[in-house]
Short mmCIF file of C-alpha atoms and ligand atoms in Angstrom, two decimals:
data_model
loop_
_atom_site.label_atom_id
_atom_site.label_comp_id
_atom_site.label_asym_id
_atom_site.label_seq_id
_atom_site.Cartn_x
_atom_site.Cartn_y
_atom_site.Cartn_z
CA MET A 14 0.00 0.00 0.00
CA ALA A 15 3.06 2.25 -0.23
CA GLY A 16 2.55 5.41 -2.21
CA ILE A 17 -0.96 6.08 -0.94
CA ASP A 18 -1.31 9.52 0.55
CA TYR A 19 -3.11 8.50 3.69
CA SER A 20 -4.02 11.98 4.83
CA GLU A 21 -5.86 12.33 1.50
CA ARG A 22 -7.18 8.75 1.42
CA ILE A 23 -8.45 8.99 4.99
CA PRO A 24 -10.23 12.32 5.45
CA ASN A 25 -9.63 13.31 9.04
CA ASN A 26 -9.43 16.05 11.62
CA VAL A 27 -7.07 14.19 13.93
CA SER A 28 -3.85 15.57 12.34
CA LEU A 29 -3.09 12.18 10.90
CA ALA A 30 -0.35 13.67 8.69
CA ASP A 31 1.63 14.67 11.82
CA ASN A 32 1.32 11.36 13.63
CA ARG A 33 3.67 8.86 12.02
CA ARG A 34 3.01 6.12 14.56
CA LEU A 35 -0.74 6.25 14.05
CA GLN A 36 -0.33 6.44 10.28
CA ARG A 37 1.77 3.31 10.32
CA ALA A 38 -0.77 1.45 12.43
CA LEU A 39 -3.60 2.45 10.10
CA GLU A 40 -1.56 1.64 6.99
CA GLU A 41 -1.22 -1.86 8.32
CA TRP A 42 -4.85 -2.15 9.29
CA HIS A 43 -6.40 -0.63 6.16
CA PRO A 44 -5.75 -3.56 3.74
CA LYS A 45 -7.06 -5.97 6.38
CA PHE A 46 -10.18 -3.87 6.72
CA LEU A 47 -10.65 -3.96 2.93
CA ASP A 48 -10.23 -7.73 2.92
CA TRP A 49 -12.87 -7.98 5.60
CA TRP A 50 -15.15 -5.58 3.66
CA MET A 51 -14.87 -7.63 0.45
CA GLN A 52 -15.43 -10.91 2.31
CA MET A 53 -18.08 -9.87 4.82
CA GLY A 54 -19.47 -6.57 3.50
CA PRO A 55 -22.33 -6.27 0.99
CA ASP A 56 -22.56 -9.36 -1.20
CA GLY A 57 -22.35 -8.14 -4.80
CA PHE A 58 -22.64 -4.49 -5.89
CA GLN A 59 -19.03 -3.72 -4.95
CA ALA A 60 -18.23 -2.54 -8.47
CA LYS A 61 -21.42 -0.46 -8.81
CA ASP A 62 -21.70 3.30 -8.43
CA VAL A 63 -23.76 4.17 -5.38
CA TYR A 64 -25.03 7.66 -4.56
CA LEU A 65 -23.43 7.98 -1.12
CA ARG A 66 -22.80 10.56 1.51
CA THR A 67 -19.18 10.89 2.62
CA ALA A 68 -17.97 12.95 5.56
CA VAL A 69 -14.84 14.85 4.53
CA SER A 70 -14.80 17.28 7.47
CA VAL A 71 -16.88 17.99 10.55
CA ASP A 72 -18.20 21.42 9.52
CA ALA A 73 -21.62 21.98 7.99
CA GLN A 74 -20.41 21.78 4.37
CA GLY A 75 -18.05 18.90 4.79
CA TRP A 76 -19.84 16.30 6.80
CA ALA A 77 -22.35 15.32 4.13
CA GLN A 78 -20.95 15.31 0.60
CA PHE A 79 -23.02 13.32 -1.88
CA ASP A 80 -21.67 11.68 -5.01
CA TYR A 81 -21.47 8.36 -6.84
CA VAL A 82 -18.87 6.11 -5.20
CA ARG A 83 -17.93 2.47 -5.50
CA MET A 84 -18.07 1.09 -1.99
CA PRO A 85 -14.53 -0.30 -1.75
CA GLU A 86 -13.34 3.20 -2.72
CA TYR A 87 -15.39 4.88 -0.02
CA ARG A 88 -13.22 7.27 1.98
CA TRP A 89 -13.66 6.04 5.52
CA GLY A 90 -12.56 9.02 7.56
CA LEU A 91 -11.58 9.76 11.15
CA PHE A 92 -13.56 12.53 12.75
CA LEU A 93 -13.97 13.91 16.22
CA ALA A 94 -16.49 16.60 17.09
CA GLU A 95 -14.77 19.95 17.68
CA PRO A 96 -13.16 20.20 21.13
CA GLU A 97 -14.97 22.15 23.83
CA PRO A 98 -12.33 24.44 25.34
CA GLY A 99 -11.90 23.87 29.06
CA ARG A 100 -14.19 20.82 29.13
CA THR A 101 -14.34 19.15 32.54
CA ILE A 102 -15.49 15.71 33.66
CA GLY A 103 -19.23 15.96 34.24
CA PHE A 104 -19.98 13.13 36.71
CA GLY A 105 -18.58 10.54 39.07
CA ASP A 106 -15.62 10.70 41.43
CA HIS A 107 -13.56 12.97 39.15
CA MET A 108 -16.31 15.45 38.53
CA GLY A 109 -14.98 18.95 37.85
CA ALA A 110 -11.44 17.83 36.95
CA PRO A 111 -10.24 18.65 33.41
CA ALA A 112 -11.42 16.02 30.88
CA TRP A 113 -8.69 13.45 30.16
CA GLN A 114 -6.86 13.99 26.89
CA ASP A 115 -4.99 10.75 27.43
CA VAL A 116 -6.06 7.40 28.86
CA PRO A 117 -6.13 7.54 32.66
CA GLY A 118 -3.74 4.71 33.58
CA GLU A 119 -5.89 3.16 36.31
CA TYR A 120 -8.88 2.79 33.94
CA ARG A 121 -7.02 1.61 30.90
CA GLY A 122 -8.43 -1.92 30.82
CA VAL A 123 -12.00 -0.88 31.50
CA LEU A 124 -11.89 1.86 28.91
CA ARG A 125 -10.44 -0.44 26.29
CA ARG A 126 -13.20 -2.95 26.96
CA LEU A 127 -15.89 -0.28 26.56
CA ILE A 128 -14.41 0.82 23.23
CA VAL A 129 -14.01 -2.74 21.95
CA THR A 130 -17.60 -3.64 22.90
CA GLN A 131 -18.95 -0.62 21.06
CA GLY A 132 -16.57 -1.18 18.13
CA ASP A 133 -17.60 -4.82 17.76
CA THR A 134 -21.22 -3.95 17.01
CA GLU A 135 -20.26 -1.88 13.94
CA PRO A 136 -18.78 -4.57 11.67
CA ALA A 137 -21.28 -7.06 13.15
CA SER A 138 -24.25 -5.22 11.69
CA VAL A 139 -22.55 -5.02 8.27
CA GLU A 140 -22.11 -8.80 8.39
CA GLN A 141 -25.72 -9.32 9.44
CA GLN A 142 -26.95 -7.25 6.50
CA ARG A 143 -24.64 -8.54 3.82
CA HIS A 144 -27.14 -10.48 1.70
CA LEU A 145 -29.94 -7.93 1.74
CA GLY A 146 -28.86 -6.08 -1.41
CA ARG A 147 -29.97 -9.08 -3.47
CA THR A 148 -33.59 -8.62 -2.47
CA CYS A 149 -33.91 -4.84 -2.24
CA PRO A 150 -37.42 -3.36 -2.57
CA SER A 151 -36.10 -0.37 -4.57
CA LEU A 152 -32.93 1.47 -5.58
CA TYR A 153 -33.73 4.09 -2.94
CA ASP A 154 -33.74 1.43 -0.22
CA LEU A 155 -30.68 -0.26 -1.66
CA ARG A 156 -28.77 3.01 -1.46
CA ASN A 157 -29.84 3.59 2.12
CA LEU A 158 -28.70 0.08 3.05
CA PHE A 159 -25.26 0.73 1.58
CA GLN A 160 -25.07 4.16 3.23
CA ILE A 161 -25.65 2.52 6.59
CA ASN A 162 -23.12 -0.22 5.79
CA VAL A 163 -20.30 2.18 4.86
CA GLU A 164 -21.07 4.31 7.92
CA GLU A 165 -21.00 1.33 10.25
CA GLY A 166 -17.65 0.67 8.59
CA ARG A 167 -16.63 4.21 9.45
CA HIS A 168 -17.78 3.71 13.04
CA LEU A 169 -15.45 0.73 13.18
CA TRP A 170 -12.69 3.03 11.92
CA ALA A 171 -13.59 5.52 14.65
CA MET A 172 -13.14 2.91 17.39
CA VAL A 173 -9.97 1.54 15.77
CA TYR A 174 -8.60 5.07 15.73
CA LEU A 175 -9.06 5.28 19.50
CA LEU A 176 -7.50 1.85 20.04
CA ASP A 177 -4.51 2.57 17.78
CA ALA A 178 -3.94 6.13 18.92
CA TYR A 179 -4.29 5.59 22.68
CA PHE A 180 -3.78 1.94 23.59
CA GLY A 181 -0.45 0.98 22.00
CA ARG A 182 0.14 -2.67 21.23
CA ASP A 183 -2.97 -4.09 22.94
CA GLY A 184 -4.99 -1.51 21.02
CA ARG A 185 -3.58 -2.79 17.74
CA GLU A 186 -4.35 -6.38 18.74
CA GLU A 187 -7.93 -5.44 19.54
CA SER A 188 -8.21 -3.65 16.17
CA GLU A 189 -7.28 -6.88 14.43
CA ALA A 190 -9.64 -8.94 16.56
CA LEU A 191 -12.50 -6.65 15.52
CA LEU A 192 -11.97 -7.90 11.96
CA GLN A 193 -11.75 -11.54 13.02
CA ARG A 194 -14.92 -12.12 15.00
CA ARG A 195 -17.96 -12.96 12.86
CA SER A 196 -21.64 -12.37 13.49
CA GLY A 197 -23.39 -15.64 14.32
CA ASP A 198 -20.20 -17.71 14.20
CA ARG A 199 -20.20 -20.40 16.87
CA ASP A 200 -16.43 -20.31 17.38
CA LYS A 201 -15.77 -16.57 17.18
CA PRO A 202 -19.08 -14.77 17.65
CA ARG A 203 -19.57 -11.04 18.00
CA ILE A 204 -19.61 -9.88 21.62
CA LEU A 205 -23.30 -8.97 22.10
CA GLY A 206 -26.27 -11.27 21.56
CA ALA A 207 -28.43 -9.17 19.22
CA PHE A 208 -25.44 -8.81 16.89
CA ASN A 209 -25.33 -12.55 16.35
CA GLU A 210 -28.98 -12.76 15.28
CA LYS A 211 -29.76 -13.11 11.60
CA THR A 212 -31.09 -10.21 9.55
CA PRO A 213 -32.57 -12.41 6.82
CA ASP A 214 -35.08 -10.07 5.20
CA TRP A 215 -35.94 -6.41 4.82
CA ILE A 216 -38.57 -6.37 7.55
CA SER A 217 -35.98 -7.64 10.02
CA TYR A 218 -33.53 -5.08 8.69
CA LEU A 219 -35.92 -2.14 9.08
CA MET A 220 -36.79 -3.35 12.59
CA PHE A 221 -33.06 -3.69 13.33
CA THR A 222 -32.35 -0.13 12.22
CA TYR A 223 -35.25 1.14 14.29
CA PHE A 224 -34.72 -0.85 17.49
CA THR A 225 -31.12 -2.07 17.53
CA ASP A 226 -29.45 1.00 16.02
CA ARG A 227 -31.38 2.94 18.64
CA ASP A 228 -29.61 0.99 21.36
CA GLY A 229 -26.46 2.25 19.61
CA LYS A 230 -27.72 5.80 19.90
CA TYR A 231 -28.15 5.45 23.67
CA GLN A 232 -24.79 3.75 24.17
CA LEU A 233 -23.04 6.40 22.07
CA ALA A 234 -24.86 9.21 23.83
CA SER A 235 -23.70 7.96 27.24
CA LEU A 236 -20.15 7.47 25.95
CA ALA A 237 -20.33 11.00 24.48
CA GLU A 238 -20.50 12.16 28.13
CA SER A 239 -17.23 10.37 28.91
CA GLY A 240 -14.45 12.09 30.81
CA PHE A 241 -12.04 10.58 28.26
CA ASP A 242 -12.30 13.43 25.80
CA PRO A 243 -11.27 11.66 22.56
CA LEU A 244 -14.00 9.06 23.15
CA SER A 245 -16.56 11.74 23.90
CA ARG A 246 -15.72 13.69 20.75
CA THR A 247 -15.66 10.56 18.57
CA CYS A 248 -19.08 9.45 19.79
CA ARG A 249 -20.56 12.91 19.34
CA PHE A 250 -19.67 12.82 15.67
CA MET A 251 -20.92 9.23 15.25
CA LEU A 252 -24.31 10.29 16.60
CA THR A 253 -24.82 12.59 13.61
CA GLU A 254 -24.54 9.54 11.32
CA GLU A 255 -26.56 7.30 13.59
CA ALA A 256 -29.50 9.66 13.19
CA HIS A 257 -29.77 8.63 9.53
CA HIS A 258 -29.84 4.93 10.44
CA LEU A 259 -32.73 5.55 12.81
CA PHE A 260 -34.49 7.59 10.13
CA VAL A 261 -34.23 4.64 7.73
CA GLY A 262 -35.80 2.35 10.33
CA GLU A 263 -38.57 4.68 11.39
CA THR A 264 -39.62 5.79 7.92
CA GLY A 265 -39.07 2.28 6.54
CA ILE A 266 -41.47 0.61 8.96
CA GLY A 267 -43.80 3.59 8.52
CA ARG A 268 -43.84 2.90 4.77
CA VAL A 269 -44.57 -0.78 5.32
CA VAL A 270 -47.44 0.13 7.64
CA GLN A 271 -48.73 2.64 5.12
CA ARG A 272 -48.70 0.11 2.29
CA THR A 273 -50.46 -2.43 4.50
CA CYS A 274 -53.18 0.08 5.30
CA GLU A 275 -53.60 0.96 1.62
CA LEU A 276 -54.01 -2.70 0.75
CA MET A 277 -56.47 -3.21 3.65
CA ARG A 278 -58.62 -0.38 2.36
CA GLU A 279 -58.40 -1.32 -1.30
CA GLY A 280 -59.14 -4.99 -0.64
CA LYS A 281 -61.56 -4.32 2.25
CA THR A 282 -59.78 -7.01 4.24
CA ASP A 283 -57.38 -7.50 7.16
CA ASP A 284 -55.84 -10.42 5.33
CA VAL A 285 -53.46 -8.45 3.15
CA ARG A 286 -51.26 -11.47 2.53
CA ARG A 287 -53.67 -12.34 -0.27
CA LEU A 288 -52.69 -8.99 -1.79
CA GLY A 289 -48.97 -9.40 -1.24
CA GLY A 290 -48.77 -7.12 1.80
CA ILE A 291 -47.58 -7.67 5.36
CA ASP A 292 -50.50 -7.83 7.79
CA LEU A 293 -50.42 -5.72 10.93
CA ALA A 294 -50.37 -8.82 13.15
CA THR A 295 -47.12 -9.95 11.52
CA ILE A 296 -45.63 -6.46 11.85
CA GLN A 297 -46.52 -6.59 15.56
CA ARG A 298 -44.71 -9.92 16.00
CA TYR A 299 -41.58 -8.50 14.34
CA ILE A 300 -41.76 -5.48 16.64
CA ASN A 301 -42.04 -7.81 19.64
CA PHE A 302 -38.97 -9.75 18.62
CA HIS A 303 -36.63 -6.91 17.71
CA TYR A 304 -37.65 -4.72 20.62
CA SER A 305 -37.10 -7.48 23.16
CA VAL A 306 -33.66 -8.56 21.89
CA SER A 307 -32.63 -4.90 21.80
CA LEU A 308 -33.75 -4.38 25.43
CA ASP A 309 -31.32 -7.12 26.42
CA LEU A 310 -28.43 -5.04 25.04
CA PHE A 311 -28.74 -2.68 28.01
CA GLY A 312 -27.72 -5.45 30.41
CA SER A 313 -29.00 -6.41 33.86
CA GLU A 314 -31.18 -4.14 35.98
CA MET A 315 -28.52 -4.12 38.67
CA SER A 316 -24.94 -3.90 37.48
CA THR A 317 -21.72 -3.15 39.32
CA ASN A 318 -20.04 -2.56 35.97
CA ALA A 319 -22.50 0.19 35.12
CA ALA A 320 -21.93 1.74 38.56
CA ASN A 321 -18.15 1.58 38.09
CA PHE A 322 -18.19 3.07 34.59
CA TYR A 323 -20.12 5.99 36.02
CA THR A 324 -18.12 6.49 39.19
CA MET A 325 -14.90 6.34 37.17
CA GLY A 326 -16.22 9.05 34.84
CA LEU A 327 -16.07 6.84 31.75
CA LYS A 328 -19.74 6.44 30.77
CA GLY A 329 -22.45 8.90 31.82
CA ARG A 330 -26.22 8.90 31.69
CA PHE A 331 -28.19 9.86 28.60
CA GLU A 332 -28.03 13.67 28.48
CA GLU A 333 -25.97 13.75 31.67
CA SER A 334 -24.96 17.37 31.22
CA LYS A 335 -28.61 18.49 31.01
CA LYS A 336 -29.53 16.85 34.31
CA ARG A 337 -29.84 18.96 37.44
CA ASP A 338 -28.61 16.77 40.27
CA ASP A 339 -25.28 16.09 41.98
CA HIS A 340 -23.94 13.88 39.10
CA ARG A 341 -22.49 11.49 41.69
CA LEU A 342 -25.67 9.62 42.65
CA LYS A 343 -24.17 8.05 45.75
CA ASP A 344 -27.18 8.89 47.89
CA SER A 345 -29.98 8.70 45.35
CA THR A 346 -32.27 5.89 44.31
CA TYR A 347 -34.00 4.74 41.15
CA SER A 348 -37.13 2.72 40.62
CA ILE A 349 -36.60 -0.76 39.16
CA ASN A 350 -38.71 -3.89 38.73
CA GLU A 351 -38.73 -6.89 41.01
CA LEU A 352 -40.65 -10.14 41.08
CA ASP A 353 -43.10 -10.45 43.92
CA GLY A 354 -44.70 -13.89 43.84
CA ASP A 355 -46.70 -14.02 40.63
CA ARG A 356 -46.61 -10.34 39.88
CA ILE A 357 -44.14 -7.72 38.77
CA ALA A 358 -43.63 -4.97 41.31
CA THR A 359 -41.27 -2.02 41.59
CA ARG A 360 -38.82 -1.04 44.29
CA GLU A 361 -36.37 1.77 44.93
CA ALA A 362 -32.81 0.63 44.32
CA PRO A 363 -29.52 2.50 44.77
CA ALA A 364 -29.11 4.75 41.73
CA LEU A 365 -25.57 3.77 40.72
CA PRO A 366 -26.02 0.06 40.08
CA SER A 367 -29.36 0.71 38.36
CA LEU A 368 -27.89 2.89 35.61
CA ASN A 369 -28.53 0.24 32.95
CA GLU A 370 -32.20 0.30 33.82
CA ARG A 371 -32.30 4.07 33.65
CA LEU A 372 -30.76 4.03 30.18
CA ARG A 373 -33.25 1.32 29.17
CA ASP A 374 -36.08 3.59 30.38
CA ASP A 375 -34.81 6.44 28.22
CA TYR A 376 -34.62 4.05 25.29
CA ILE A 377 -38.14 2.71 25.83
CA ALA A 378 -39.61 6.22 25.86
CA ASP A 379 -37.80 6.96 22.60
CA CYS A 380 -39.01 3.71 20.97
CA GLN A 381 -42.60 4.61 21.78
CA ARG A 382 -42.36 7.80 19.70
CA GLY A 383 -41.99 5.78 16.48
CA LEU A 384 -44.92 3.56 17.42
CA ASP A 385 -47.02 6.69 17.90
CA ARG A 386 -46.10 7.85 14.41
CA TRP A 387 -46.91 4.48 12.82
CA ASN A 388 -50.23 4.46 14.67
CA GLN A 389 -50.97 7.87 13.18
CA VAL A 390 -50.61 6.31 9.72
CA ILE A 391 -53.07 3.56 10.67
CA LYS A 392 -55.49 6.08 12.09
CA LYS A 393 -55.30 8.24 8.97
CA HIS A 394 -56.55 5.23 7.00
CA GLU A 395 -59.46 4.97 9.47
CA ILE A 396 -58.38 1.54 10.57
CA ASP A 397 -59.06 0.57 14.15
CA HIS A 398 -55.79 -1.02 15.20
CA GLU A 399 -52.88 -0.05 17.38
CA LEU A 400 -49.29 -1.27 17.30
CA THR A 401 -47.79 -1.52 20.78
CA LEU A 402 -44.50 -2.16 22.50
CA PRO A 403 -44.67 -5.35 24.55
CA HIS A 404 -43.93 -5.23 28.27
CA ARG A 405 -40.23 -4.88 29.01
CA GLY A 406 -40.21 -8.35 30.57
CA PHE A 407 -41.45 -10.03 27.39
CA HIS A 408 -39.03 -12.49 25.71
CA ARG A 409 -35.99 -11.37 27.63
CA ALA A 410 -32.80 -13.36 28.08
CA ILE A 411 -30.85 -11.06 30.38
CA GLY A 412 -31.50 -9.82 33.91
CA LEU A 413 -34.54 -10.24 36.12
CA PHE A 414 -36.88 -11.23 33.29
CA GLY A 415 -34.46 -13.74 31.82
CA GLU A 416 -35.64 -16.18 34.48
CA VAL A 417 -39.38 -15.89 33.90
CA LYS A 418 -41.90 -15.86 31.07
CA VAL A 419 -43.85 -12.66 30.57
CA ALA A 420 -46.74 -12.00 28.18
CA PRO A 421 -46.72 -8.83 26.03
CA ASP A 422 -49.27 -7.33 28.45
CA GLY A 423 -46.94 -7.92 31.43
CA ARG A 424 -48.62 -10.98 32.96
CA LEU A 425 -46.27 -13.62 34.36
CA LEU A 426 -46.82 -16.95 32.64
CA SER A 427 -46.01 -20.56 33.36
CA GLU A 428 -43.70 -22.34 30.89
CA ALA A 429 -46.71 -24.25 29.58
CA GLU A 430 -48.74 -21.08 28.97
CA TRP A 431 -45.76 -19.49 27.26
CA ASP A 432 -45.21 -22.49 25.00
CA ALA A 433 -48.87 -22.58 24.09
CA ARG A 434 -49.04 -18.93 23.12
CA LYS A 435 -45.60 -17.76 22.03
CA GLN A 436 -46.41 -18.10 18.34
CA GLU A 437 -49.08 -15.47 18.69
CA TRP A 438 -46.38 -13.10 19.85
CA LEU A 439 -43.17 -13.87 18.01
CA PRO A 440 -42.56 -14.32 14.26
CA THR A 441 -43.40 -17.92 13.40
CA GLU A 442 -41.71 -20.05 10.80
CA ALA A 443 -44.73 -19.44 8.59
CA ASP A 444 -44.36 -15.66 9.04
CA GLN A 445 -40.71 -15.85 8.14
CA ALA A 446 -41.41 -18.01 5.11
CA TYR A 447 -44.11 -15.61 3.98
CA VAL A 448 -41.87 -12.56 4.42
CA ALA A 449 -39.07 -14.42 2.62
CA SER A 450 -41.43 -15.10 -0.29
CA LEU A 451 -41.95 -11.35 -0.70
CA MET A 452 -38.24 -10.65 -0.93
CA GLN A 453 -37.99 -10.29 -4.70
CA PRO A 454 -35.63 -7.59 -5.90
CA VAL A 455 -37.13 -4.47 -7.45
CA THR A 456 -34.43 -2.49 -9.23
CA ALA A 457 -36.22 -0.52 -11.95
CA ILE A 458 -35.69 3.21 -11.39
CA GLY A 459 -38.50 4.70 -9.31
CA ARG A 460 -40.27 1.36 -8.71
CA PHE A 461 -41.04 -0.14 -5.30
CA ALA A 462 -41.93 -3.61 -4.08
CA ASN A 463 -45.62 -4.09 -3.49
CA TRP A 464 -45.25 -4.50 0.30
CA ILE A 465 -43.72 -1.06 0.95
CA ALA A 466 -44.87 2.46 0.02
CA PRO A 467 -42.44 4.87 -1.68
CA PRO A 468 -40.82 7.42 0.66
CA ALA A 469 -42.20 10.94 0.97
CA ARG A 470 -39.04 12.35 -0.60
CA GLY A 471 -35.72 11.28 -2.07
CA VAL A 472 -32.17 11.65 -0.75
CA ASN A 473 -30.39 15.02 -0.66
CA GLY A 474 -33.12 16.80 -2.63
CA ARG A 475 -33.05 14.19 -5.40
CA PRO A 476 -36.36 12.82 -6.66
CA VAL A 477 -37.67 9.45 -5.48
CA ASP A 478 -37.13 8.08 -9.01
CA PHE A 479 -33.44 9.00 -9.06
CA GLU A 480 -30.91 6.35 -10.09
CA TYR A 481 -29.54 5.86 -6.57
CA VAL A 482 -27.50 2.83 -7.58
CA ARG A 483 -26.23 2.38 -11.14
CA LEU A 484 -26.70 -1.28 -11.83
CA ALA A 485 -26.16 -1.17 -15.59
FE1 FE2 B 19 -22.73 2.52 14.21
FE1 FE2 B 20 -26.00 2.53 13.06
#
């Protein structure tokens, strides 16, 4: 790879040109990343021109430049949000001290683990989505898929930058390991459960971008509060990209719901499968699945790790700096669930170890907003039906609810009741086979698969019938 001007090849605002050691580390890593991308990134389409957004700087003009790019030539850049002069640590034992510009020695291992865990989710989602291009419902959707894929690739770069720039040799080893684990692989799985699930079809993908990318938003937002300033600034910039992923999920499911409602009205029936649509009951089961596996990503209700991350000043609460309390939480409490015989009750728990639950609460409130919007679409079609989020205890594997069976309405169930009814609540094999049968590629310019409505508008002011991917 000699002869490549890396400061040009890798757009950045981290003074890469002045940091020989970092340049060398990235020069070594870059071809390995490309190998991974060709092996595990989007299947096919690598030689096609895709209308993509590239960040070339962090200012308003530079962070969203649109042009046709072949994905392997995408310029994965390294960007940190602009520094806040005089920034101090906003919570925990070190509150008020200047933010760390270097890794605090005593927290080195913990910090590295936090960065690796976040970093691992980025390539994982690219792997999970790699076959979807083959069955895209439109060129518009295909382009959005690839936009998300290259940006998750960039998020991997962002975490690798931190590992290479601040963690020396173990950082470089972790950077390599991030390219070696594989989503769903029995021997070398990705670190977190939801990132080893399959994303076999476009409904699962849209649900993933709505529910699972949103977990990413909450993790990044709490890391953006970190006292380790480079991590904070990196995550702040990543959040600007994450917003697009959430948009794809929210509008994508909204478009599916809209199409379903149109078919229900046209055919005067709830059974839109006959008309090639996805019935609301099936959409609900997909919501139930993706929401519940995403809730698990927040971890146990009570967690010493979460308490330590906070006390150490490494990971804050969502919108920590907007909160008006002591930012130490040693004497405060937080309301969490507990099991009381055959019912679910609440109790006040010490605030620090319940930080996972607090973040989950913020996430749940945010998830509900999308549901409200989808329900508006249903209402506009004068259909009497409401999509809902299941109870937080439904279909959980981690924490308090991992040990019991809970119905979507929050009732505790026996194993037998659960087994008898779970197919009403989770996608069945028949649902998955039906959804799979709909996954026929639609690639004519401006055309959309029958099960999804076109978007309200195109990308970057372009029309909906723009040639977002040049397949010819
Ligand atoms: Fe990401
Ligand atoms: Fe994302």
